[in-house]
mmCIF file with all atom_site columns, C-alpha atoms in Angstrom:
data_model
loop_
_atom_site.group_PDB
_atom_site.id
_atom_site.type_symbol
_atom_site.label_atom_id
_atom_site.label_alt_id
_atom_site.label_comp_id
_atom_site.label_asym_id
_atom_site.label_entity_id
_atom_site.label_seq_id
_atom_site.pdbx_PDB_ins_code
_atom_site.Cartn_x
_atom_site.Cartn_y
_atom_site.Cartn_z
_atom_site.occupancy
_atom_site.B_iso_or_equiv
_atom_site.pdbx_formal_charge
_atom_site.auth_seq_id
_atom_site.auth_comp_id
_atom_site.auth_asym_id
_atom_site.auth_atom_id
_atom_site.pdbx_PDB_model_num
ATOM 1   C CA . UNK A 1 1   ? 33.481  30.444  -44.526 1.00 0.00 ? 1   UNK A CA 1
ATOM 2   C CA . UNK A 1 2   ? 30.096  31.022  -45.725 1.00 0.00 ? 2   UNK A CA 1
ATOM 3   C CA . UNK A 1 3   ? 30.061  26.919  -46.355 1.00 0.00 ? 3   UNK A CA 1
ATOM 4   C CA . UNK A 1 4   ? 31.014  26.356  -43.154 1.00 0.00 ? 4   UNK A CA 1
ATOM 5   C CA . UNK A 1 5   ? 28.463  28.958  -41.428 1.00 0.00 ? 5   UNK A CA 1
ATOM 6   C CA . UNK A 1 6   ? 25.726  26.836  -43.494 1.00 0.00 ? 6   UNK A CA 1
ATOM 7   C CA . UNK A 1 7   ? 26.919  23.780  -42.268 1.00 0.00 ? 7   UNK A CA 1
ATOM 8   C CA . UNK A 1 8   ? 26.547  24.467  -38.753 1.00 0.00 ? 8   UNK A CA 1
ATOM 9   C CA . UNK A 1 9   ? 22.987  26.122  -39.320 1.00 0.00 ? 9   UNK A CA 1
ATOM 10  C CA . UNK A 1 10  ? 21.862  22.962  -40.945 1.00 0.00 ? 10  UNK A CA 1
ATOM 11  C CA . UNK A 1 11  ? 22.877  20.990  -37.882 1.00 0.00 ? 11  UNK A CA 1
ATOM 12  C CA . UNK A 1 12  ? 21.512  23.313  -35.311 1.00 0.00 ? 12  UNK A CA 1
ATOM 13  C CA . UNK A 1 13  ? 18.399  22.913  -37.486 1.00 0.00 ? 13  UNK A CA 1
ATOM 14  C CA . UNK A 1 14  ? 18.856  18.860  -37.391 1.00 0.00 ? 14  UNK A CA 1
ATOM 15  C CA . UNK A 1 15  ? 19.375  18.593  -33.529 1.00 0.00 ? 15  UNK A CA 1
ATOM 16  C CA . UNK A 1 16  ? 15.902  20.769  -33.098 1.00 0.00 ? 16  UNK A CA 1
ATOM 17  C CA . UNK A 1 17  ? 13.751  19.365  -35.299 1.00 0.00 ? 17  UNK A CA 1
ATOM 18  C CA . UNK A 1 18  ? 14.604  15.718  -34.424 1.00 0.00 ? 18  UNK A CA 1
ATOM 19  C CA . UNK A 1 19  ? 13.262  15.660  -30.416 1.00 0.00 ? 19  UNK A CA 1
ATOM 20  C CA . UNK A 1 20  ? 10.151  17.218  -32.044 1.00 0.00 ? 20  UNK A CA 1
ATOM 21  C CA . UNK A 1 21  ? 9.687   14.637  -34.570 1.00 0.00 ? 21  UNK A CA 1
ATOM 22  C CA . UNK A 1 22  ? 10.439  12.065  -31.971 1.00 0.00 ? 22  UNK A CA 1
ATOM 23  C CA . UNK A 1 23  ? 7.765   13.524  -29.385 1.00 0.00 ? 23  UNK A CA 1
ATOM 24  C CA . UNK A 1 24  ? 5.224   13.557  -32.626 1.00 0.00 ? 24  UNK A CA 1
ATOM 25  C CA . UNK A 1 25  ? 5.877   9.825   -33.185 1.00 0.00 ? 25  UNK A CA 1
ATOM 26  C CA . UNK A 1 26  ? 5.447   8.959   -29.963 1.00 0.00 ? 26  UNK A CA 1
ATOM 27  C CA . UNK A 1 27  ? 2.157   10.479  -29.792 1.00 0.00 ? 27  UNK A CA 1
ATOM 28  C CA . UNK A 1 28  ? 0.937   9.176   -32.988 1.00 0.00 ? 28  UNK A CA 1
ATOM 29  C CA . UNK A 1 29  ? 1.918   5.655   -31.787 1.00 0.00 ? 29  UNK A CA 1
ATOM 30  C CA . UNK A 1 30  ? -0.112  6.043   -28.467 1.00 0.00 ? 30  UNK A CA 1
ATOM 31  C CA . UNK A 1 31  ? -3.250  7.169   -30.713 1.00 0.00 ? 31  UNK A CA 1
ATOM 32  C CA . UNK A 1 32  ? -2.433  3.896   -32.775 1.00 0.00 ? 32  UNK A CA 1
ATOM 33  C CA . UNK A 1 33  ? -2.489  1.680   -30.388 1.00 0.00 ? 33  UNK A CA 1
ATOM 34  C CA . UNK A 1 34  ? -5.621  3.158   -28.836 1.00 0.00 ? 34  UNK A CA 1
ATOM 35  C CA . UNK A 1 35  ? -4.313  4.646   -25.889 1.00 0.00 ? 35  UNK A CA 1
ATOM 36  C CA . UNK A 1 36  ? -6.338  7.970   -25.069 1.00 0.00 ? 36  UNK A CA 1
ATOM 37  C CA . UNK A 1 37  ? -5.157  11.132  -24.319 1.00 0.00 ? 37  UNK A CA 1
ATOM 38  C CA . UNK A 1 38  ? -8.552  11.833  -22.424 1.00 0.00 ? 38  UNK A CA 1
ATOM 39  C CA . UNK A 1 39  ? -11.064 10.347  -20.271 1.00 0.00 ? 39  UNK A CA 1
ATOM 40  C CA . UNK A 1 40  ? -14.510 11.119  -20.945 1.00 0.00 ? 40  UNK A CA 1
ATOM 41  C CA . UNK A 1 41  ? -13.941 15.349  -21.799 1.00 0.00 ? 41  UNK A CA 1
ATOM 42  C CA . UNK A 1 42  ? -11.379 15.947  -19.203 1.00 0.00 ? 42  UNK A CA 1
ATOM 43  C CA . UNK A 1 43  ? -7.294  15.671  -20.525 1.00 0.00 ? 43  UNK A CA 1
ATOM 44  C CA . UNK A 1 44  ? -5.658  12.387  -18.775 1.00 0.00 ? 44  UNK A CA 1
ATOM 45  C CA . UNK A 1 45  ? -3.526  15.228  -16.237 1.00 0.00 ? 45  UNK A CA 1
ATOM 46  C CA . UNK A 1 46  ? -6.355  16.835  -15.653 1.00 0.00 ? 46  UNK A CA 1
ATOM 47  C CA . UNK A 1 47  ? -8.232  13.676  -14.201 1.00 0.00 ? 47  UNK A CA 1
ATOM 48  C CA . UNK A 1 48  ? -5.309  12.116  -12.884 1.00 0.00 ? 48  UNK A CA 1
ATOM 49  C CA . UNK A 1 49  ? -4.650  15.667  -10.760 1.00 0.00 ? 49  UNK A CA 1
ATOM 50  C CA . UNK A 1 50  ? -8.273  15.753  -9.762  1.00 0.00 ? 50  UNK A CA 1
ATOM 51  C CA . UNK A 1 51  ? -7.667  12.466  -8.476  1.00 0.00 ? 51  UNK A CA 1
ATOM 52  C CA . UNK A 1 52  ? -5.021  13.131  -6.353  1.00 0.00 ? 52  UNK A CA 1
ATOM 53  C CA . UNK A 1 53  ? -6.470  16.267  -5.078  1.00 0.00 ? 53  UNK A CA 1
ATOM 54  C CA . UNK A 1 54  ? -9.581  14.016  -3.909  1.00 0.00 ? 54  UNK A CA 1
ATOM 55  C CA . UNK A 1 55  ? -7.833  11.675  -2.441  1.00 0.00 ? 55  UNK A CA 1
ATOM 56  C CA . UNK A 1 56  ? -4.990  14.130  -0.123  1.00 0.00 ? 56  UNK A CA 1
ATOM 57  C CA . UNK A 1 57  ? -8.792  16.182  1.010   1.00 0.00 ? 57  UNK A CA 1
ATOM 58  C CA . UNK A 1 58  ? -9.896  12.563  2.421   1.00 0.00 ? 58  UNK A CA 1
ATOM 59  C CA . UNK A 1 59  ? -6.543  11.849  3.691   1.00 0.00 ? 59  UNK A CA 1
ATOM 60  C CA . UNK A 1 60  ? -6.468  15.278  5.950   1.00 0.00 ? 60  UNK A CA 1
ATOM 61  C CA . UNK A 1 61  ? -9.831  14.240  7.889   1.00 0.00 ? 61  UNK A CA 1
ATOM 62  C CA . UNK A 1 62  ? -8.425  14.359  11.218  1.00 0.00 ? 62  UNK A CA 1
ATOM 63  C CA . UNK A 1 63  ? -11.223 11.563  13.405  1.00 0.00 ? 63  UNK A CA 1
ATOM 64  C CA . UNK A 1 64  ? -12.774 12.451  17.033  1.00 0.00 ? 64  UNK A CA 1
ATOM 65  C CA . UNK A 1 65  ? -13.252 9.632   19.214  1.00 0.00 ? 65  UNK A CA 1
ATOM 66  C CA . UNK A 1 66  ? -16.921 11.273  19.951  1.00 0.00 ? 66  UNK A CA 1
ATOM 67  C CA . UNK A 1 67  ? -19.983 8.950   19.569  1.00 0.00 ? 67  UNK A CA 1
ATOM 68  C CA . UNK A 1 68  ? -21.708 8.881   16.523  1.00 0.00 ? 68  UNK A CA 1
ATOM 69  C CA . UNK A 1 69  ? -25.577 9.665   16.998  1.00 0.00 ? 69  UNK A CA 1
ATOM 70  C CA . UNK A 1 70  ? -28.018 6.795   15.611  1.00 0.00 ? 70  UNK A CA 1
ATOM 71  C CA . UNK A 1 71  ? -28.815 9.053   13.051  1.00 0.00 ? 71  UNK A CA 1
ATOM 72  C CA . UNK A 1 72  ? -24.832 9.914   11.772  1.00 0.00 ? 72  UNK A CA 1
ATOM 73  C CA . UNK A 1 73  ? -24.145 6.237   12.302  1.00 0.00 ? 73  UNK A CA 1
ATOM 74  C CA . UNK A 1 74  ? -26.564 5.426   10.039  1.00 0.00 ? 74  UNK A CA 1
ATOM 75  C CA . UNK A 1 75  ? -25.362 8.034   7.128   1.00 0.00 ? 75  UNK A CA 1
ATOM 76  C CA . UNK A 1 76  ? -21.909 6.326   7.939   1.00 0.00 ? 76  UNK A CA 1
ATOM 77  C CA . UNK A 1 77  ? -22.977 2.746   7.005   1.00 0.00 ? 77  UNK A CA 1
ATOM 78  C CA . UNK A 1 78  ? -24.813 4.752   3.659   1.00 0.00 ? 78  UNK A CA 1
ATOM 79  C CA . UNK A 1 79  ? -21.242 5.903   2.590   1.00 0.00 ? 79  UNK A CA 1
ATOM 80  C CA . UNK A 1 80  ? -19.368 2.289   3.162   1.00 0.00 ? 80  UNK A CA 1
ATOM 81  C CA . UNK A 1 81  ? -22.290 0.619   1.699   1.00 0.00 ? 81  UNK A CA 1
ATOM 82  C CA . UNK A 1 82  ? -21.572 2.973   -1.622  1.00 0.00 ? 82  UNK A CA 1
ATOM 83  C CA . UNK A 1 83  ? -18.329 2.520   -2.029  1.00 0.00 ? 83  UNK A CA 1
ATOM 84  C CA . UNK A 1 84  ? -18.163 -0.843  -0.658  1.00 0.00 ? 84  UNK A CA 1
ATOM 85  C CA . UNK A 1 85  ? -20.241 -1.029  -4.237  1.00 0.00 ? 85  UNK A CA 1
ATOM 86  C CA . UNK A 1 86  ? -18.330 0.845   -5.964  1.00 0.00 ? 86  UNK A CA 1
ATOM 87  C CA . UNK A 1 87  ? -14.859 -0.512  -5.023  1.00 0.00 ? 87  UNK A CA 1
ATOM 88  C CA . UNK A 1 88  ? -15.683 -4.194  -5.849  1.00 0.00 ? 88  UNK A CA 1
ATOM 89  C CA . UNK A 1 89  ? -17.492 -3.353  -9.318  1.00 0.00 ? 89  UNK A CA 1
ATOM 90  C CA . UNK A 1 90  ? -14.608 -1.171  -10.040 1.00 0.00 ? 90  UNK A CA 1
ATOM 91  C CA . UNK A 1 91  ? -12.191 -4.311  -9.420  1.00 0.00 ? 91  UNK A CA 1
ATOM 92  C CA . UNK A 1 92  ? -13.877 -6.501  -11.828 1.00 0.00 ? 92  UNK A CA 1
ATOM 93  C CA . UNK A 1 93  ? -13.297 -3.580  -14.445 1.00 0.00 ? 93  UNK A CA 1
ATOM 94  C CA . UNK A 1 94  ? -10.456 -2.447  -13.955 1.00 0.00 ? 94  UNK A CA 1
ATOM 95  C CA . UNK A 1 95  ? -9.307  -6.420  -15.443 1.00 0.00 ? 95  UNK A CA 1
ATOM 96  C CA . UNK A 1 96  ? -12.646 -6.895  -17.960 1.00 0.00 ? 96  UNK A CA 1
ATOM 97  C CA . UNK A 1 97  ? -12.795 -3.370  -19.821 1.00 0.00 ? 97  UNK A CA 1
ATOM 98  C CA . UNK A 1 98  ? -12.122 -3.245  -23.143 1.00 0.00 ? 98  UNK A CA 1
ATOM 99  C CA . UNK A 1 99  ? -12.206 0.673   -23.259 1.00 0.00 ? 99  UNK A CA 1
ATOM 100 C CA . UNK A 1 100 ? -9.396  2.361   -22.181 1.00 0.00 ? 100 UNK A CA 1
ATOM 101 C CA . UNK A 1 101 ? -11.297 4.856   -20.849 1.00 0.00 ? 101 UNK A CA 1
ATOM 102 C CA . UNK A 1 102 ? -13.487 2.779   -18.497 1.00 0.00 ? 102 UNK A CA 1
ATOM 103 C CA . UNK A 1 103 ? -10.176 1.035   -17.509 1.00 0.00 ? 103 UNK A CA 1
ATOM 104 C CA . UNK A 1 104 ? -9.006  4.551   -16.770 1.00 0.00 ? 104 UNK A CA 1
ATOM 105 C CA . UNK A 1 105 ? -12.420 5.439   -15.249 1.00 0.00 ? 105 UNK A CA 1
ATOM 106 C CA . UNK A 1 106 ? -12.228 2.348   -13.063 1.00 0.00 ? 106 UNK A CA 1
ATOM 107 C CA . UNK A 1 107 ? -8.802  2.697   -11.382 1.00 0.00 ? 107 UNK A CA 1
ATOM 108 C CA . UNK A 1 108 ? -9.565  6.366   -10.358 1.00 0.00 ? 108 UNK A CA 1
ATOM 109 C CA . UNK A 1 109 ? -12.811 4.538   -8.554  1.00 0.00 ? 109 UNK A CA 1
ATOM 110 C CA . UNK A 1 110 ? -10.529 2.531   -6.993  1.00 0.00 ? 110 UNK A CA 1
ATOM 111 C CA . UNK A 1 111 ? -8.111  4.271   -5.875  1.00 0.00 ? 111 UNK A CA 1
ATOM 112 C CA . UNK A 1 112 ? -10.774 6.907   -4.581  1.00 0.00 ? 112 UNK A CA 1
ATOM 113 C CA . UNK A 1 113 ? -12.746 4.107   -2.905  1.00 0.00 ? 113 UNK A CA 1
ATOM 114 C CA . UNK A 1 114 ? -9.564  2.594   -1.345  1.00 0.00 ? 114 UNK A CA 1
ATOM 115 C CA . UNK A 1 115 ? -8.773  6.025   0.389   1.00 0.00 ? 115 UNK A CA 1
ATOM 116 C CA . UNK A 1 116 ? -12.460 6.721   1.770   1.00 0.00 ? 116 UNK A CA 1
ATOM 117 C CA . UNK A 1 117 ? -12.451 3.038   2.793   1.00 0.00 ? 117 UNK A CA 1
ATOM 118 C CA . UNK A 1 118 ? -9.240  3.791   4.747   1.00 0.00 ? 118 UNK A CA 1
ATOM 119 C CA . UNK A 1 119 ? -10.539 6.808   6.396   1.00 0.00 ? 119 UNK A CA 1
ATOM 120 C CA . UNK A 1 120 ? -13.919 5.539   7.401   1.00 0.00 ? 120 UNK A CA 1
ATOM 121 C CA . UNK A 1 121 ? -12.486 2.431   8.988   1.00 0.00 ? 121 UNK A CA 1
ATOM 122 C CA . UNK A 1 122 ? -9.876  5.172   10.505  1.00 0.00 ? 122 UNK A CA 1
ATOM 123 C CA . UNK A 1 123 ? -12.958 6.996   12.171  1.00 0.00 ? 123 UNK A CA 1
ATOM 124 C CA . UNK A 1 124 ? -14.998 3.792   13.027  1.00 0.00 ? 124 UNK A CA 1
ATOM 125 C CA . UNK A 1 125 ? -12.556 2.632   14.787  1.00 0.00 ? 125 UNK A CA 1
ATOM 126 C CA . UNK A 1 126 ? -11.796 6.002   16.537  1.00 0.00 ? 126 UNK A CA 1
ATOM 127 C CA . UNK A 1 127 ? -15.463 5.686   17.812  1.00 0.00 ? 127 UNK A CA 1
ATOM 128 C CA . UNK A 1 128 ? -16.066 2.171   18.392  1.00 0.00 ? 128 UNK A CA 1
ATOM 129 C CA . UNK A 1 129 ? -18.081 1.605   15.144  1.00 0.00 ? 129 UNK A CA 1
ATOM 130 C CA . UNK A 1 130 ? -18.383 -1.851  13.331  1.00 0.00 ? 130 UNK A CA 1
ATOM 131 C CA . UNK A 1 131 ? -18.465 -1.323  9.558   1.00 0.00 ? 131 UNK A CA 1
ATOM 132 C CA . UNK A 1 132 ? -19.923 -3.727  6.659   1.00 0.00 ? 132 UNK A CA 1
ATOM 133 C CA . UNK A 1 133 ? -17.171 -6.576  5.588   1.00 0.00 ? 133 UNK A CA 1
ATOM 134 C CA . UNK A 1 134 ? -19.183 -7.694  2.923   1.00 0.00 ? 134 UNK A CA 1
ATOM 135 C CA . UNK A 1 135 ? -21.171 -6.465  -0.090  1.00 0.00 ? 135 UNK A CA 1
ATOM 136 C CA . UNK A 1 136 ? -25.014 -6.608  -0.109  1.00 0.00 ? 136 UNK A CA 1
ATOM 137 C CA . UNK A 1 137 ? -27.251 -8.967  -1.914  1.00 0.00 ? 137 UNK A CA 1
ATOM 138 C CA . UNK A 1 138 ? -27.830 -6.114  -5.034  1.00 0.00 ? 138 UNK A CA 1
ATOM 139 C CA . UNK A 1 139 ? -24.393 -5.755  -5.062  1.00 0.00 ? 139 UNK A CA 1
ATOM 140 C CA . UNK A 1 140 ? -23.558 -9.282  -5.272  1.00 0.00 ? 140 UNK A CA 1
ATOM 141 C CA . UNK A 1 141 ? -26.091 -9.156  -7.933  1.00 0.00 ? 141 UNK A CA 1
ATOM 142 C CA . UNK A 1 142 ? -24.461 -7.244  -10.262 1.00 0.00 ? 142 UNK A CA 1
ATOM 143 C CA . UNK A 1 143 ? -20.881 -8.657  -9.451  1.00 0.00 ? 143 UNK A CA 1
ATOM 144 C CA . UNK A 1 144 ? -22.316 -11.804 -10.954 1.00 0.00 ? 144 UNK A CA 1
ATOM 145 C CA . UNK A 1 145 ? -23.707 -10.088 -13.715 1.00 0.00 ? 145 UNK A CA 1
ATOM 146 C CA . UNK A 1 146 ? -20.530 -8.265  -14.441 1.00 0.00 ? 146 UNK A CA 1
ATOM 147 C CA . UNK A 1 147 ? -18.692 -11.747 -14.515 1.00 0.00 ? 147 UNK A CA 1
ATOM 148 C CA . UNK A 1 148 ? -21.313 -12.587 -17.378 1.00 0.00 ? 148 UNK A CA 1
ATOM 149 C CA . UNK A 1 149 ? -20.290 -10.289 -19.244 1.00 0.00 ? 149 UNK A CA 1
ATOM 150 C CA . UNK A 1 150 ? -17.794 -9.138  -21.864 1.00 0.00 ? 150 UNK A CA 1
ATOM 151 C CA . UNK A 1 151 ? -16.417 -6.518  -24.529 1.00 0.00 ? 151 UNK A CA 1
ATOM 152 C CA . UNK A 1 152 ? -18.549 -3.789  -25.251 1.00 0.00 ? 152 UNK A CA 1
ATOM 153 C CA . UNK A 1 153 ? -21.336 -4.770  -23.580 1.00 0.00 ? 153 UNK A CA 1
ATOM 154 C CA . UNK A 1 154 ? -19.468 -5.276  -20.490 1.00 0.00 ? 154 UNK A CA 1
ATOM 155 C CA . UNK A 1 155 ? -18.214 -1.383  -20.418 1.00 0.00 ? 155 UNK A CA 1
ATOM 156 C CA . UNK A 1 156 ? -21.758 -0.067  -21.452 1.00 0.00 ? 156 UNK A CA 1
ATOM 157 C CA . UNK A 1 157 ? -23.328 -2.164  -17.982 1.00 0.00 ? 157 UNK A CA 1
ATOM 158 C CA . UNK A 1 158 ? -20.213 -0.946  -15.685 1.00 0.00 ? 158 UNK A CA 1
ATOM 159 C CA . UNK A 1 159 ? -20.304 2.738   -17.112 1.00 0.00 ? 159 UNK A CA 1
ATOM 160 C CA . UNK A 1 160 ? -24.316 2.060   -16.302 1.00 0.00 ? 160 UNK A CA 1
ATOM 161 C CA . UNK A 1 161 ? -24.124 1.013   -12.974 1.00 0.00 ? 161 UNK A CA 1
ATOM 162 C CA . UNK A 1 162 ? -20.866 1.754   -11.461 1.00 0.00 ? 162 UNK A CA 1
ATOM 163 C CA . UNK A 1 163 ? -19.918 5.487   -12.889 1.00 0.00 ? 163 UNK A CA 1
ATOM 164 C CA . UNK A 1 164 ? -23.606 7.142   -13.468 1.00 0.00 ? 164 UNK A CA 1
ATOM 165 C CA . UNK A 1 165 ? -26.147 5.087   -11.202 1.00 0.00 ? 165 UNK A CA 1
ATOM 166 C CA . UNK A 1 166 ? -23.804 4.590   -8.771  1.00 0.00 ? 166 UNK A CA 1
ATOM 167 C CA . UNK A 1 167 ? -21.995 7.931   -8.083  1.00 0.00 ? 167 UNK A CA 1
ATOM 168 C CA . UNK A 1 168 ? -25.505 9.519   -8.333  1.00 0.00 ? 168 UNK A CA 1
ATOM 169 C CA . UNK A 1 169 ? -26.498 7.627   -5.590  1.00 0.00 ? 169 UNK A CA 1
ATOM 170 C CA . UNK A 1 170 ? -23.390 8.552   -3.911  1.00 0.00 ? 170 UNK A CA 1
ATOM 171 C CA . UNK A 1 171 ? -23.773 12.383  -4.875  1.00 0.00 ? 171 UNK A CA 1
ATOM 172 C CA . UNK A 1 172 ? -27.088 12.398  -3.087  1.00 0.00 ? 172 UNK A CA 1
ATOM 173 C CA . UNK A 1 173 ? -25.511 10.286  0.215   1.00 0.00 ? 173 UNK A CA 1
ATOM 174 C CA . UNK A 1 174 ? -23.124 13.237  0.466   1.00 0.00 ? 174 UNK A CA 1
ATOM 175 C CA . UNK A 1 175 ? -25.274 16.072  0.245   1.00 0.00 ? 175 UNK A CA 1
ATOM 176 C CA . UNK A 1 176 ? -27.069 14.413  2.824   1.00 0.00 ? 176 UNK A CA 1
ATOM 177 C CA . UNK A 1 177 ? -24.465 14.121  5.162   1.00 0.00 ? 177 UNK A CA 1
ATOM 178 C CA . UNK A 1 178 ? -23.184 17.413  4.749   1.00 0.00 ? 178 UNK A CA 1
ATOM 179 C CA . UNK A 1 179 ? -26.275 18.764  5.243   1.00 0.00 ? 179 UNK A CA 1
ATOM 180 C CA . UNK A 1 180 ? -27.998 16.868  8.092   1.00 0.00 ? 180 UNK A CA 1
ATOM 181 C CA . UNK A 1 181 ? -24.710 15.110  9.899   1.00 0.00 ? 181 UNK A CA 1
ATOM 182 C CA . UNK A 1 182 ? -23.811 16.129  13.209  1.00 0.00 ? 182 UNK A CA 1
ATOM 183 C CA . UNK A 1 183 ? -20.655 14.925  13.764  1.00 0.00 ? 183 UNK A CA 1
ATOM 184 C CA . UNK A 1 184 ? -17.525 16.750  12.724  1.00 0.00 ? 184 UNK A CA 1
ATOM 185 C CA . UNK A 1 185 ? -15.319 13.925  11.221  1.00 0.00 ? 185 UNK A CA 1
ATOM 186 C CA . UNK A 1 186 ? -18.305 12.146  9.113   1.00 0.00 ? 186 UNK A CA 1
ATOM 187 C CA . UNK A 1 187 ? -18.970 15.259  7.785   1.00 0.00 ? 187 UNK A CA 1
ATOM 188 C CA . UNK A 1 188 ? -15.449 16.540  6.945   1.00 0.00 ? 188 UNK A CA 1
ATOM 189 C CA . UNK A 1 189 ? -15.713 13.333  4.997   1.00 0.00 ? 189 UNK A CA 1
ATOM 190 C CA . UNK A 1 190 ? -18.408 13.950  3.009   1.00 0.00 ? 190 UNK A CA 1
ATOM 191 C CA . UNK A 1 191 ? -17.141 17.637  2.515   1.00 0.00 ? 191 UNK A CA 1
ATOM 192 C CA . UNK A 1 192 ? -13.615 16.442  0.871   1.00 0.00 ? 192 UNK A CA 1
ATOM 193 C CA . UNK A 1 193 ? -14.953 13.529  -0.886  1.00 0.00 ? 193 UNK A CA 1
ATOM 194 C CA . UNK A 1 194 ? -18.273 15.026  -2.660  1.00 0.00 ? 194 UNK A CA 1
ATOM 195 C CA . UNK A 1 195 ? -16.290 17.087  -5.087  1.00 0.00 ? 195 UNK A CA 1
ATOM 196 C CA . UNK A 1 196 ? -14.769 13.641  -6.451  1.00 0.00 ? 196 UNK A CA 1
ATOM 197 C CA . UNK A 1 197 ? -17.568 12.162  -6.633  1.00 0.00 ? 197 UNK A CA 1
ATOM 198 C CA . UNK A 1 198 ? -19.279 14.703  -8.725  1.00 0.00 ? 198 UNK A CA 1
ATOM 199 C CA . UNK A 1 199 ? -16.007 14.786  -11.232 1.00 0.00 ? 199 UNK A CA 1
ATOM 200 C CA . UNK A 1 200 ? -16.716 11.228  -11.463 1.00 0.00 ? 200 UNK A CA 1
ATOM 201 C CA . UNK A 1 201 ? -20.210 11.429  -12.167 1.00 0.00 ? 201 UNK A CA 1
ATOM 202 C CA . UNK A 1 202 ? -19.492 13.861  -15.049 1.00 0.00 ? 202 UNK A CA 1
ATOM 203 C CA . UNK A 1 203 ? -16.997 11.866  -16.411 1.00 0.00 ? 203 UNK A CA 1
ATOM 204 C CA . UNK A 1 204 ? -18.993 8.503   -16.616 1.00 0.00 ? 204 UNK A CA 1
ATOM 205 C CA . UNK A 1 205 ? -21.586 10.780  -18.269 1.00 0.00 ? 205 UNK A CA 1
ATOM 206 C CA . UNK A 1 206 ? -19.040 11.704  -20.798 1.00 0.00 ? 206 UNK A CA 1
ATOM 207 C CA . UNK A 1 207 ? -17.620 8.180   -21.416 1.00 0.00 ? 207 UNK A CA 1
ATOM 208 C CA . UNK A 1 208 ? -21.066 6.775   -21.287 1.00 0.00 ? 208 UNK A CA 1
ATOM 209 C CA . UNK A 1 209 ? -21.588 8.930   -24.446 1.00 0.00 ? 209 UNK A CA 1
ATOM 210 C CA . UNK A 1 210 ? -18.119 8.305   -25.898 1.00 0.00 ? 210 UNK A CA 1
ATOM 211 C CA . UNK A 1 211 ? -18.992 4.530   -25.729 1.00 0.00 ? 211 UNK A CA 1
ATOM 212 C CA . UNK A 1 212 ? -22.428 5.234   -27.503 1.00 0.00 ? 212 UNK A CA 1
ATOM 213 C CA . UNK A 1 213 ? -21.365 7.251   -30.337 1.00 0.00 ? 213 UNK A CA 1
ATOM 214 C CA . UNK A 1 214 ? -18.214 4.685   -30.778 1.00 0.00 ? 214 UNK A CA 1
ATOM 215 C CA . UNK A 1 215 ? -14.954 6.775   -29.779 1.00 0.00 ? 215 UNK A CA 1
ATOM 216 C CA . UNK A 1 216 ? -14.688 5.336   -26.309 1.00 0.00 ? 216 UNK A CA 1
ATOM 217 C CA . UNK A 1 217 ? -11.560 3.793   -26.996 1.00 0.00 ? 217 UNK A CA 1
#
């Protein structure tokens, strides 16, 4: 009996140790193969639920079909300009990076910069309001850089110009539309998309200095 009592213990033992050996394995093979865990110092679920916070707060912007003042149209063609620039540098990464956190980094931008796109063009359109089609000539500028480039040095420029430069320019478009915008919708806008944009910010501060001290991977 006793045998038999060991025999079963040793089994029960087996059938719990083996998922958690399995789940180890699978996590050293993802750190193997350089798949990361984090993005800059935020935990993968963390960004990725960030993300999709972001993007459902820009989704809920209900438009008005009230006229946009010279002044609030102006702020509006700020915001498409930005992402605009941040959308198409963020396309060219997103199939360039070597890092898997700027790949990471990148589709977040564009998936963020799809939705705002969507909901500007959703109020413009609600008000009578041409937007931008095309990128300007800096823009265009760095696109052709960006084609230029490669490997490391192509993450540092993106990280550069896309995730700090850029997103501090947009940080400072959407304080100013939240603070000096009259019209409800563009600033709802600004309201559920600033909070993004300042995650974003931090965590192309983060890779930037993951990619200088060599453990962007």
């Amino acid at each position: 009996m006793r045998t038999l009592w060991s025999a079963v213990g040793l089994l029960v033992a087996c059938m719990m140790t083996t998922p958690l050996l399995a789940q180890q394995g699978q996590q050293g093979r993802e750190t193997r193969s350089g798949s990361s865990a984090m993005v800059g110092k935020l935990s993968k679920a963390d960004f990725d639920n960030q993300n999709k916070q972001g993007a459902a707060a820009v989704a809920a912007i209900a438009p008005s079909k009230n006229a946009l003042s010279q002044a609030d149209n102006a702020l509006m063609m700020e915001v498409a300009k930005g992402g605009m620039m941040q959308l198409e540098l963020s396309r060219i990464a997103m199939q360039k990076a070597t890092s898997d956190q700027v790949r990471q980094l990148a589709q977040a931008e564009v998936d963020e910069q799809t939705g705002l796109s969507n909901k500007l063009k959703e109020v413009a359109s609600a008000k009578g309001v041409t937007l931008p089609t095309s990128v300007d000539p800096q823009t265009q500028e760095m696109l052709t850089k960006m084609q230029s480039l490669s490997g490391e040095e192509f993450d540092r420029f993106y990280v550069m110009e896309s995730g700090v430069n850029g997103h501090q320019k947009l940080d400072q478009v959407m304080a100013k539309v939240e603070t000096t915008a009259s019209d409800a919708s563009l600033k709802g806008i600004a309201s559920a998309a600033h909070p993004l944009v300042r995650t974003h910010l931090q965590v192309a501060q983060d890779v930037q200095n993951n990619i200088k001290g060599g453990s962007a991977k």
